[in-house]
CSV table of C-alpha atoms in Angstrom, one decimal:
chain,number,residue,atom,x,y,z
L,1,MET,CA,16.4,-4.7,-14.5
L,2,ASP,CA,17.6,-1.2,-15.3
L,3,LYS,CA,20.3,-0.4,-13.9
L,4,ARG,CA,18.9,3.0,-14.2
L,5,ILE,CA,16.8,1.3,-12.1
L,6,ILE,CA,18.8,-0.3,-9.7
L,7,LYS,CA,20.7,2.4,-9.4
L,8,THR,CA,17.9,4.3,-8.5
L,9,LYS,CA,16.7,2.3,-5.7
L,10,LYS,CA,19.8,2.3,-4.5
L,11,GLY,CA,20.1,6.2,-3.6
L,12,LEU,CA,16.8,5.6,-2.0
L,13,ARG,CA,18.0,2.7,0.2
L,14,GLU,CA,21.6,3.7,1.0
L,15,ALA,CA,19.3,7.4,1.9
L,16,LEU,CA,17.1,5.8,4.1
L,17,LYS,CA,19.9,4.2,6.0
L,18,SER,CA,22.2,7.0,6.1
L,19,LEU,CA,19.0,9.3,7.8
L,20,LEU,CA,18.5,6.1,10.3
L,21,ASP,CA,21.6,7.4,11.5
L,22,GLU,CA,20.3,10.9,12.2
L,23,LYS,CA,16.8,10.1,13.7
L,24,PRO,CA,14.3,7.3,14.4
L,25,PHE,CA,12.6,5.9,11.4
L,26,ASP,CA,9.3,7.1,12.3
L,27,LYS,CA,10.0,10.8,12.4
L,28,ILE,CA,11.5,10.0,8.3
L,29,ASN,CA,9.5,10.7,6.2
L,30,VAL,CA,9.6,9.4,1.9
L,31,THR,CA,10.5,14.3,1.0
L,32,GLU,CA,13.6,13.4,3.3
L,33,ILE,CA,14.7,10.3,1.5
L,34,CYS,CA,14.0,11.9,-1.8
L,35,ALA,CA,16.2,14.9,-1.0
L,36,ARG,CA,18.9,12.8,0.3
L,37,SER,CA,18.4,10.3,-2.8
L,38,GLN,CA,18.1,13.1,-5.6
L,39,THR,CA,15.3,11.8,-6.5
L,40,SER,CA,11.7,13.0,-7.0
L,41,ARG,CA,8.8,11.2,-5.4
L,42,VAL,CA,7.0,10.3,-9.1
L,43,THR,CA,10.0,8.0,-8.8
L,44,PHE,CA,10.4,7.5,-5.3
L,45,TYR,CA,6.5,6.4,-5.7
L,46,THR,CA,7.1,4.5,-9.9
L,47,TYR,CA,9.1,1.7,-7.4
L,48,TYR,CA,7.5,2.2,-3.1
L,49,ASN,CA,3.9,2.5,-2.1
L,50,ASP,CA,5.6,3.5,1.2
L,51,LYS,CA,8.6,4.9,3.4
L,52,TYR,CA,7.7,1.6,5.0
L,53,ASP,CA,8.3,-0.9,1.5
L,54,LEU,CA,11.1,0.6,1.2
L,55,LEU,CA,12.6,-0.2,4.7
L,56,THR,CA,11.3,-4.0,3.7
L,57,ASP,CA,13.5,-3.3,0.8
L,58,LEU,CA,16.4,-2.3,2.6
L,59,TYR,CA,16.0,-5.5,4.4
L,60,HIS,CA,16.1,-8.0,1.8
L,61,SER,CA,19.2,-6.0,0.4
L,62,LEU,CA,20.8,-7.3,3.9
L,63,ALA,CA,19.6,-10.1,3.4
L,64,ASP,CA,21.7,-10.0,0.1
L,65,GLU,CA,24.7,-8.6,1.4
L,66,ALA,CA,24.7,-11.2,4.2
L,67,GLN,CA,24.9,-13.9,1.8
L,68,GLU,CA,27.3,-12.9,0.4
L,69,SER,CA,29.7,-11.7,2.9
L,70,PHE,CA,28.5,-15.6,4.1
L,71,ARG,CA,30.0,-16.7,0.9
L,72,ARG,CA,33.4,-14.6,0.9
L,73,ARG,CA,34.0,-16.2,4.0
L,74,GLN,CA,33.2,-19.2,3.2
L,75,LYS,CA,35.9,-18.7,0.4
L,76,SER,CA,37.8,-17.3,2.0
L,77,ASN,CA,37.8,-20.3,5.1
L,78,ASN,CA,36.8,-23.1,4.2
L,79,PRO,CA,37.3,-24.1,1.1
L,80,GLN,CA,36.1,-27.5,2.0
L,81,GLU,CA,32.6,-26.4,3.2
L,82,SER,CA,33.5,-28.0,6.4
L,83,PHE,CA,30.3,-27.6,8.6
L,84,ASP,CA,31.2,-26.3,11.4
L,85,LYS,CA,33.6,-23.6,10.0
L,86,SER,CA,30.5,-23.1,7.6
L,87,ILE,CA,28.8,-22.1,11.6
L,88,GLN,CA,31.3,-20.3,12.8
L,89,ASN,CA,30.5,-18.4,9.8
L,90,LEU,CA,27.6,-18.3,9.3
L,91,LEU,CA,27.4,-16.5,13.1
L,92,ASP,CA,30.4,-14.6,12.3
L,93,THR,CA,28.3,-13.1,9.1
L,94,ILE,CA,25.3,-12.0,11.3
L,95,LEU,CA,27.4,-10.7,14.1
L,96,SER,CA,29.0,-8.3,11.2
L,97,PHE,CA,25.5,-7.1,10.5
L,98,GLU,CA,24.8,-6.1,14.2
L,99,ASP,CA,27.3,-3.1,14.0
L,100,ASN,CA,24.9,-2.1,11.0
L,101,SER,CA,22.9,1.1,11.9
L,102,VAL,CA,19.9,-0.3,10.9
L,103,PHE,CA,19.9,-3.4,13.3
L,104,SER,CA,22.4,-2.6,16.4
L,105,ALA,CA,20.5,-3.4,19.4
L,106,ALA,CA,20.3,0.4,20.4
L,107,ARG,CA,17.8,0.7,18.0
L,108,LEU,CA,16.1,-2.3,18.1
L,109,ALA,CA,15.6,-0.7,21.8
L,110,LEU,CA,13.5,2.4,20.5
L,111,GLU,CA,12.2,1.2,18.0
L,112,HIS,CA,10.6,-2.0,18.8
L,113,ASP,CA,8.9,-1.2,15.0
L,114,PHE,CA,12.4,-2.8,13.6
L,115,ILE,CA,12.8,-6.2,15.5
L,116,PRO,CA,9.9,-8.0,13.7
L,117,ILE,CA,12.0,-6.9,10.8
L,118,TYR,CA,15.4,-8.5,12.6
L,119,HIS,CA,13.5,-11.3,13.1
L,120,ASP,CA,13.4,-11.4,9.5
L,121,PHE,CA,16.5,-10.8,8.4
L,122,LEU,CA,18.1,-13.3,11.2
L,123,LEU,CA,15.6,-15.9,10.1
L,124,ASP,CA,16.0,-15.2,5.9
L,125,CYS,CA,20.1,-15.8,6.9
L,126,ILE,CA,19.7,-19.4,8.4
L,127,ARG,CA,17.2,-20.1,5.9
L,128,ARG,CA,19.5,-20.0,2.9
L,129,PHE,CA,21.8,-21.9,5.4
L,130,GLU,CA,19.6,-24.5,5.2
L,131,ILE,CA,19.5,-25.4,1.7
L,132,ARG,CA,23.1,-25.0,1.4
L,133,TYR,CA,23.5,-28.0,4.1
L,134,PRO,CA,19.5,-29.9,4.0
L,135,GLU,CA,21.0,-33.0,5.4
L,136,GLN,CA,22.7,-31.9,8.5
L,137,MET,CA,20.2,-29.3,9.4
L,138,GLN,CA,17.0,-31.4,9.6
L,139,SER,CA,15.5,-31.2,13.7
L,140,ARG,CA,13.6,-32.9,15.0
L,141,TYR,CA,11.3,-30.1,15.8
L,142,PRO,CA,9.5,-27.7,13.5
L,143,VAL,CA,12.2,-26.1,12.2
L,144,GLN,CA,9.5,-22.3,11.1
L,145,GLN,CA,10.2,-22.2,15.2
L,146,LEU,CA,13.7,-23.7,15.9
L,147,ASN,CA,15.0,-20.7,13.7
L,148,SER,CA,12.7,-18.0,15.6
L,149,PHE,CA,13.9,-19.5,18.6
L,150,ILE,CA,17.5,-19.2,17.6
L,151,ALA,CA,17.1,-16.0,16.0
L,152,PHE,CA,15.7,-14.8,18.9
L,153,GLY,CA,18.1,-17.5,21.9
L,154,LEU,CA,21.3,-16.1,19.9
L,155,TRP,CA,20.6,-12.0,20.7
L,156,GLY,CA,19.6,-12.2,24.3
L,157,PHE,CA,22.4,-14.3,24.4
L,158,LEU,CA,24.8,-11.4,22.7
L,159,HIS,CA,22.7,-8.6,24.3
L,160,SER,CA,21.4,-9.7,28.3
L,161,HIS,CA,24.1,-7.6,29.9
L,162,PRO,CA,24.2,-3.5,29.2
L,163,GLY,CA,27.2,-2.0,26.8
L,164,PRO,CA,28.3,-3.4,23.7
L,165,VAL,CA,29.1,-7.6,22.0
L,166,THR,CA,32.5,-7.9,23.4
L,167,GLU,CA,35.0,-10.4,21.2
L,168,LYS,CA,34.0,-12.5,24.8
L,169,ASP,CA,31.1,-12.5,24.0
L,170,LYS,CA,31.0,-13.7,20.2
L,171,ALA,CA,33.2,-16.5,21.7
L,172,ASP,CA,31.3,-17.6,24.2
L,173,ALA,CA,28.0,-16.8,20.9
L,174,ARG,CA,30.4,-19.8,19.0
L,175,MET,CA,30.7,-21.8,20.8
L,176,LEU,CA,27.0,-22.1,22.6
L,177,ILE,CA,26.3,-22.9,18.9
L,178,ASN,CA,27.9,-25.4,18.2
L,179,ASP,CA,27.0,-27.1,20.9
L,180,LEU,CA,23.6,-26.9,19.9
L,181,VAL,CA,24.5,-28.3,16.5
L,182,ASN,CA,26.3,-30.9,17.5
L,183,SER,CA,22.8,-31.9,20.0
L,184,ARG,CA,20.5,-33.9,19.7
L,185,ILE,CA,18.3,-31.4,18.3
L,186,PHE,CA,19.5,-31.9,15.0
L,187,GLY,CA,18.4,-35.1,14.0
L,188,GLY,CA,21.9,-36.3,12.0
L,189,ASN,CA,22.3,-36.1,16.1
L,190,THR,CA,21.0,-38.1,18.3
């Protein structure tokens, strides 16, 4: 892809992200996104059908960022590719995106349209992980359903109480995921 196109699309995604810090998605319009990114409406519509299309592109960009973040974590603290440590790195990567304004708990509580997008983000992170460890991730249950259960179960576990997610919550989530992976749910652990 042409570098100018990459730069323009990145600018539009960043504009949307910054506007999301200021107001709900349903209050943002294409004109504002274009003004913030210093891009014409004609250019916007060259790449996107509407603001929802841009939001989907933003989600894909964040999923790519999560994959790169996971790779960096693996390289720095798991060069042997230990499966258990890899699970922890995946969870830490997902938790690091909890602070992202697009997927913050506050946004998901107020803007229910973002819940399916966050769900897809989590499923994408899990799917990309499964590709790396196909043997260990074989499950006794349908993969899509199990992944959905893990994705929303993890979110519910972390946000079952008012207030921000604490370090204790994160440590408990790490133990829970480790127990889950080492249980009979997965085919290699009967």
